[in-house]
Amino acid sequence: MSKKVIALIVLGMFVLALGLAGCGGQTKQPAAQAKVLRVGSDTAFAPFEFQDEKSKEYVGFDMDLIKAIGKQMGYEVQIQSLNFDGLIPALEAGNIDAVISAMTITDERKQKVNFSSPYYKSGLTMVVKNSNDTIKSFKDLEGKNIAVQIGTTGADEAKKIKNAKVREFNTAPEAIMELKAGGVDAVINDMPVNEYYLAQGGNKDAKTVGDRLTSEDYGIATSKKNAELNEKINKAIDELKKNGEYEKIYVKWFGKKPQ
Ligand code: ARG
């Protein structure tokens, strides 16, 4: 055999090997190509978003809802856990595509982001220690020490209370811990989250008093630059409401049908 022929055979084998390697790559491609929806959430807000102790997965009403929405739209949902006050900046910077985080639709936020149609009716309540019998309504919070989560509607409302000293924490559980430790007189936070906390054993140290302070709607936030995504999400929410999936998820987490 001439050197030329050997060289050609070696070259042929090389090309074949490359081709095979390419095939190997291709079998993996469909997964890599699946459309991904990058969703930001502050995952310390049970029962909406929290980490399952055993599986370490993010679970909750919002997590089930966004997964169902993603499925409906043909997207794989990837959750990124971020601080609540960093969610809208992350959206604006293009680091995530959407936010689901028990986020209230407010006029102020609407200046910066688009919101989906409302998906959950909420509002604010307060939690005090069981031993406290002087605070019975929001009026009684004047001049008191109040813990809230930074960047939330609870923080906004607390700041409106006359002479109150408001302490802001990165997460809602940290605000509650401060109440337990005796550092503050009350926590102002979303009602369903307070109820869940008390029902899960928090009622050993704490209770909720007074009426609901506000009425709020949660929405999924997306960038103003991506109006199409907001439309797709709204369409998916409509479909999930029609086909019973939304109700199924609601009942799973709240034990009753949505009103
Ligand atoms: N609903 C309140 C707000 O939008 C609190 C939301 C906090 N959410 C969370 N995942 N920590 O301001």
CSV table of C-alpha atoms and ligand atoms in Angstrom, one decimal:
chain,number,residue,atom,x,y,z
A,1,MET,CA,0.0,0.0,0.0
A,2,SER,CA,1.3,3.4,-0.8
A,3,LYS,CA,1.6,6.0,1.8
A,4,LYS,CA,-1.1,8.0,0.0
A,5,VAL,CA,-3.6,5.2,0.4
A,6,ILE,CA,-2.9,4.7,4.1
A,7,ALA,CA,-3.2,8.4,4.6
A,8,LEU,CA,-6.6,8.3,2.8
A,9,ILE,CA,-7.8,5.4,5.0
A,10,VAL,CA,-6.8,7.2,8.2
A,11,LEU,CA,-8.5,10.3,7.0
A,12,GLY,CA,-11.6,8.3,6.2
A,13,MET,CA,-11.7,6.8,9.6
A,14,PHE,CA,-11.2,10.2,11.2
A,15,VAL,CA,-14.1,11.6,9.2
A,16,LEU,CA,-16.3,8.6,10.2
A,17,ALA,CA,-15.4,9.1,13.9
A,18,LEU,CA,-16.3,12.7,13.7
A,19,GLY,CA,-19.6,11.9,12.1
A,20,LEU,CA,-20.4,9.3,14.8
A,21,ALA,CA,-19.4,11.8,17.5
A,22,GLY,CA,-21.8,14.3,15.9
A,23,CYS,CA,-24.6,11.7,16.1
A,24,GLY,CA,-24.0,11.2,19.8
A,25,GLY,CA,-24.3,14.9,20.2
A,26,GLN,CA,-27.5,14.9,18.3
A,27,THR,CA,-29.4,12.5,20.5
A,28,LYS,CA,-28.9,14.9,23.3
A,29,GLN,CA,-30.0,18.0,21.4
A,30,PRO,CA,-33.8,17.9,21.8
A,31,ALA,CA,-33.5,18.4,25.6
A,32,ALA,CA,-31.0,21.2,25.2
A,33,GLN,CA,-33.3,22.8,22.7
A,34,ALA,CA,-36.5,22.7,24.8
A,35,LYS,CA,-37.8,26.2,25.3
A,36,VAL,CA,-36.8,27.3,28.8
A,37,LEU,CA,-38.7,29.7,31.0
A,38,ARG,CA,-36.4,31.2,33.6
A,39,VAL,CA,-38.6,32.1,36.6
A,40,GLY,CA,-37.5,34.0,39.6
A,41,SER,CA,-39.0,33.6,43.1
A,42,ASP,CA,-38.2,34.3,46.7
A,43,THR,CA,-38.6,30.7,47.8
A,44,ALA,CA,-39.2,31.3,51.6
A,45,PHE,CA,-42.9,32.0,51.5
A,46,ALA,CA,-45.0,28.9,52.3
A,47,PRO,CA,-47.5,27.8,51.0
A,48,PHE,CA,-46.7,29.7,47.8
A,49,GLU,CA,-43.0,28.9,47.4
A,50,PHE,CA,-40.7,27.0,49.7
A,51,GLN,CA,-38.1,24.3,49.7
A,52,ASP,CA,-39.2,20.8,50.5
A,53,GLU,CA,-37.0,19.6,53.4
A,54,LYS,CA,-36.4,16.1,52.0
A,55,SER,CA,-36.3,16.5,48.2
A,56,LYS,CA,-34.8,20.0,48.3
A,57,GLU,CA,-37.2,20.9,45.5
A,58,TYR,CA,-39.1,24.1,45.4
A,59,VAL,CA,-42.8,23.4,46.1
A,60,GLY,CA,-46.0,25.3,46.7
A,61,PHE,CA,-49.0,26.8,45.0
A,62,ASP,CA,-47.0,29.2,42.8
A,63,MET,CA,-44.5,26.4,41.9
A,64,ASP,CA,-47.3,24.1,40.8
A,65,LEU,CA,-49.1,26.9,39.0
A,66,ILE,CA,-46.0,28.1,37.0
A,67,LYS,CA,-45.1,24.5,36.1
A,68,ALA,CA,-48.6,23.9,34.8
A,69,ILE,CA,-48.5,27.2,32.9
A,70,GLY,CA,-45.1,26.3,31.4
A,71,LYS,CA,-46.4,22.9,30.3
A,72,GLN,CA,-49.4,24.6,28.7
A,73,MET,CA,-47.1,26.9,26.8
A,74,GLY,CA,-44.6,24.2,25.8
A,75,TYR,CA,-41.8,25.5,28.1
A,76,GLU,CA,-39.6,23.8,30.6
A,77,VAL,CA,-39.7,25.9,33.8
A,78,GLN,CA,-36.4,26.6,35.7
A,79,ILE,CA,-36.8,28.2,39.1
A,80,GLN,CA,-34.1,30.7,40.3
A,81,SER,CA,-34.3,31.6,44.0
A,82,LEU,CA,-33.7,35.3,44.5
A,83,ASN,CA,-34.3,37.9,47.2
A,84,PHE,CA,-37.7,39.4,46.9
A,85,ASP,CA,-36.4,42.9,46.4
A,86,GLY,CA,-34.1,41.6,43.7
A,87,LEU,CA,-36.8,40.1,41.5
A,88,ILE,CA,-38.0,43.1,39.5
A,89,PRO,CA,-34.4,44.3,38.9
A,90,ALA,CA,-33.5,40.7,37.7
A,91,LEU,CA,-36.5,40.9,35.3
A,92,GLU,CA,-35.4,44.3,34.1
A,93,ALA,CA,-31.8,43.2,33.6
A,94,GLY,CA,-33.0,40.2,31.5
A,95,ASN,CA,-31.6,37.6,33.9
A,96,ILE,CA,-35.0,36.0,34.2
A,97,ASP,CA,-38.1,35.8,32.0
A,98,ALA,CA,-40.9,35.9,34.7
A,99,VAL,CA,-41.5,36.3,38.4
A,100,ILE,CA,-43.9,34.2,40.4
A,101,SER,CA,-43.5,35.0,44.1
A,102,ALA,CA,-46.9,35.8,45.7
A,103,MET,CA,-46.3,39.2,44.2
A,104,THR,CA,-49.0,41.8,44.6
A,105,ILE,CA,-50.1,43.7,41.5
A,106,THR,CA,-49.5,47.4,42.5
A,107,ASP,CA,-49.5,50.6,40.5
A,108,GLU,CA,-45.9,51.3,41.5
A,109,ARG,CA,-44.7,47.9,40.2
A,110,LYS,CA,-46.9,48.3,37.0
A,111,GLN,CA,-44.6,51.2,36.0
A,112,LYS,CA,-41.7,48.8,35.7
A,113,VAL,CA,-43.2,45.4,34.7
A,114,ASN,CA,-46.2,43.8,33.1
A,115,PHE,CA,-48.5,41.6,35.3
A,116,SER,CA,-50.6,38.7,34.2
A,117,SER,CA,-54.3,38.6,35.1
A,118,PRO,CA,-54.7,38.1,38.9
A,119,TYR,CA,-54.3,34.5,40.0
A,120,TYR,CA,-54.8,34.7,43.8
A,121,LYS,CA,-56.8,37.0,46.1
A,122,SER,CA,-54.8,38.0,49.2
A,123,GLY,CA,-54.3,40.8,51.7
A,124,LEU,CA,-52.3,41.7,54.8
A,125,THR,CA,-52.8,40.7,58.4
A,126,MET,CA,-50.6,40.9,61.5
A,127,VAL,CA,-49.1,38.4,63.8
A,128,VAL,CA,-48.3,39.1,67.5
A,129,LYS,CA,-47.1,36.9,70.3
A,130,ASN,CA,-49.7,34.8,72.2
A,131,SER,CA,-48.8,36.6,75.4
A,132,ASN,CA,-49.6,40.0,73.9
A,133,ASP,CA,-53.0,41.3,74.9
A,134,THR,CA,-52.6,45.0,74.2
A,135,ILE,CA,-52.4,44.9,70.4
A,136,LYS,CA,-55.9,44.0,69.0
A,137,SER,CA,-56.1,46.0,65.8
A,138,PHE,CA,-53.8,47.9,63.4
A,139,LYS,CA,-54.7,51.1,65.3
A,140,ASP,CA,-52.8,49.6,68.3
A,141,LEU,CA,-49.6,49.4,66.3
A,142,GLU,CA,-48.9,53.2,66.6
A,143,GLY,CA,-45.5,53.7,68.1
A,144,LYS,CA,-44.8,50.0,68.1
A,145,ASN,CA,-41.9,48.0,66.7
A,146,ILE,CA,-42.9,46.1,63.5
A,147,ALA,CA,-41.0,43.5,61.5
A,148,VAL,CA,-41.7,43.1,57.7
A,149,GLN,CA,-40.0,41.6,54.7
A,150,ILE,CA,-38.1,44.2,52.7
A,151,GLY,CA,-39.7,45.4,49.4
A,152,THR,CA,-43.2,44.1,50.2
A,153,THR,CA,-46.6,45.6,50.5
A,154,GLY,CA,-46.4,44.7,54.2
A,155,ALA,CA,-43.4,47.0,54.5
A,156,ASP,CA,-45.2,49.8,52.7
A,157,GLU,CA,-48.2,49.6,55.0
A,158,ALA,CA,-46.1,49.4,58.1
A,159,LYS,CA,-44.3,52.6,57.2
A,160,LYS,CA,-47.7,54.4,57.1
A,161,ILE,CA,-48.4,53.7,60.7
A,162,LYS,CA,-47.8,56.7,63.0
A,163,ASN,CA,-44.5,56.6,65.0
A,164,ALA,CA,-44.0,52.9,64.3
A,165,LYS,CA,-40.5,51.7,64.1
A,166,VAL,CA,-40.3,49.4,61.1
A,167,ARG,CA,-37.5,46.7,60.8
A,168,GLU,CA,-37.0,45.2,57.4
A,169,PHE,CA,-35.8,41.6,56.9
A,170,ASN,CA,-34.6,39.8,53.8
A,171,THR,CA,-37.2,37.1,54.2
A,172,ALA,CA,-40.6,36.6,55.9
A,173,PRO,CA,-39.3,33.8,58.1
A,174,GLU,CA,-36.6,36.1,59.5
A,175,ALA,CA,-39.3,38.7,60.4
A,176,ILE,CA,-41.3,36.0,62.2
A,177,MET,CA,-38.1,34.9,64.0
A,178,GLU,CA,-37.6,38.4,65.3
A,179,LEU,CA,-41.1,38.4,66.8
A,180,LYS,CA,-40.5,35.1,68.5
A,181,ALA,CA,-37.2,36.4,69.9
A,182,GLY,CA,-39.1,39.4,71.3
A,183,GLY,CA,-37.3,42.0,69.2
A,184,VAL,CA,-40.6,43.4,67.7
A,185,ASP,CA,-44.2,43.7,68.8
A,186,ALA,CA,-45.8,42.5,65.5
A,187,VAL,CA,-45.2,41.2,62.0
A,188,ILE,CA,-47.2,42.5,59.0
A,189,ASN,CA,-47.3,40.0,56.2
A,190,ASP,CA,-49.6,38.3,53.7
A,191,MET,CA,-52.6,36.6,55.3
A,192,PRO,CA,-52.4,33.2,53.7
A,193,VAL,CA,-48.7,33.0,54.7
A,194,ASN,CA,-49.5,34.0,58.3
A,195,GLU,CA,-52.4,31.5,58.4
A,196,TYR,CA,-50.2,28.7,57.1
A,197,TYR,CA,-47.4,29.5,59.5
A,198,LEU,CA,-49.8,29.4,62.5
A,199,ALA,CA,-51.4,26.2,61.3
A,200,GLN,CA,-48.0,24.5,60.9
A,201,GLY,CA,-47.3,25.0,64.6
A,202,GLY,CA,-46.5,28.7,64.8
A,203,ASN,CA,-49.6,29.0,67.0
A,204,LYS,CA,-47.6,27.7,69.9
A,205,ASP,CA,-46.0,31.2,70.2
A,206,ALA,CA,-48.1,33.5,68.0
A,207,LYS,CA,-51.6,34.5,66.9
A,208,THR,CA,-53.2,36.8,64.4
A,209,VAL,CA,-55.3,39.7,65.6
A,210,GLY,CA,-57.4,42.4,63.9
A,211,ASP,CA,-59.1,42.5,60.5
A,212,ARG,CA,-57.4,42.1,57.2
A,213,LEU,CA,-55.8,45.5,56.4
A,214,THR,CA,-55.7,45.3,52.6
A,215,SER,CA,-57.2,43.4,49.7
A,216,GLU,CA,-54.5,42.4,47.1
A,217,ASP,CA,-54.2,40.4,44.0
A,218,TYR,CA,-51.2,38.3,43.0
A,219,GLY,CA,-49.9,38.4,39.4
A,220,ILE,CA,-47.0,36.9,37.4
A,221,ALA,CA,-44.6,39.6,36.4
A,222,THR,CA,-42.8,39.8,33.0
A,223,SER,CA,-40.6,42.3,31.3
A,224,LYS,CA,-42.3,45.2,29.5
A,225,LYS,CA,-40.1,44.3,26.6
A,226,ASN,CA,-41.8,41.0,26.2
A,227,ALA,CA,-45.5,41.7,26.0
A,228,GLU,CA,-46.0,38.5,24.0
A,229,LEU,CA,-44.9,36.4,27.0
A,230,ASN,CA,-47.5,38.1,29.2
A,231,GLU,CA,-50.2,37.2,26.6
A,232,LYS,CA,-49.1,33.6,26.5
A,233,ILE,CA,-49.2,33.4,30.3
A,234,ASN,CA,-52.6,34.9,30.4
A,235,LYS,CA,-53.9,32.5,27.8
A,236,ALA,CA,-52.4,29.6,29.8
A,237,ILE,CA,-54.0,30.8,33.0
A,238,ASP,CA,-57.4,31.0,31.2
A,239,GLU,CA,-57.0,27.4,29.9
A,240,LEU,CA,-56.0,26.1,33.3
A,241,LYS,CA,-59.0,27.7,34.8
A,242,LYS,CA,-61.3,26.2,32.2
A,243,ASN,CA,-59.8,22.7,32.3
A,244,GLY,CA,-60.0,22.4,36.1
A,245,GLU,CA,-56.2,22.2,36.6
A,246,TYR,CA,-56.1,25.6,38.4
A,247,GLU,CA,-58.8,24.5,40.8
A,248,LYS,CA,-57.0,21.2,41.4
A,249,ILE,CA,-53.8,23.0,42.4
A,250,TYR,CA,-55.7,25.5,44.6
A,251,VAL,CA,-57.5,22.7,46.5
A,252,LYS,CA,-54.2,20.9,47.0
A,253,TRP,CA,-52.6,23.8,48.8
A,254,PHE,CA,-55.6,25.6,50.4
A,255,GLY,CA,-58.0,22.7,51.1
A,256,LYS,CA,-60.9,24.6,49.5
A,257,LYS,CA,-62.1,25.7,46.1
A,258,PRO,CA,-61.2,29.2,44.9
A,259,GLN,CA,-64.1,31.7,45.4
B,1,ARG,N1,-47.5,40.0,48.4
B,1,ARG,C1,-46.5,40.8,49.0
B,1,ARG,C2,-45.9,41.7,48.0
B,1,ARG,O1,-46.1,41.6,46.8
B,1,ARG,C3,-45.4,39.9,49.6
B,1,ARG,C4,-44.8,38.9,48.7
B,1,ARG,C5,-43.6,38.3,49.2
B,1,ARG,N2,-43.3,37.1,48.5
B,1,ARG,C6,-42.3,36.3,48.7
B,1,ARG,N3,-42.1,35.2,48.0
B,1,ARG,N4,-41.5,36.5,49.7
B,1,ARG,O2,-45.2,42.7,48.3
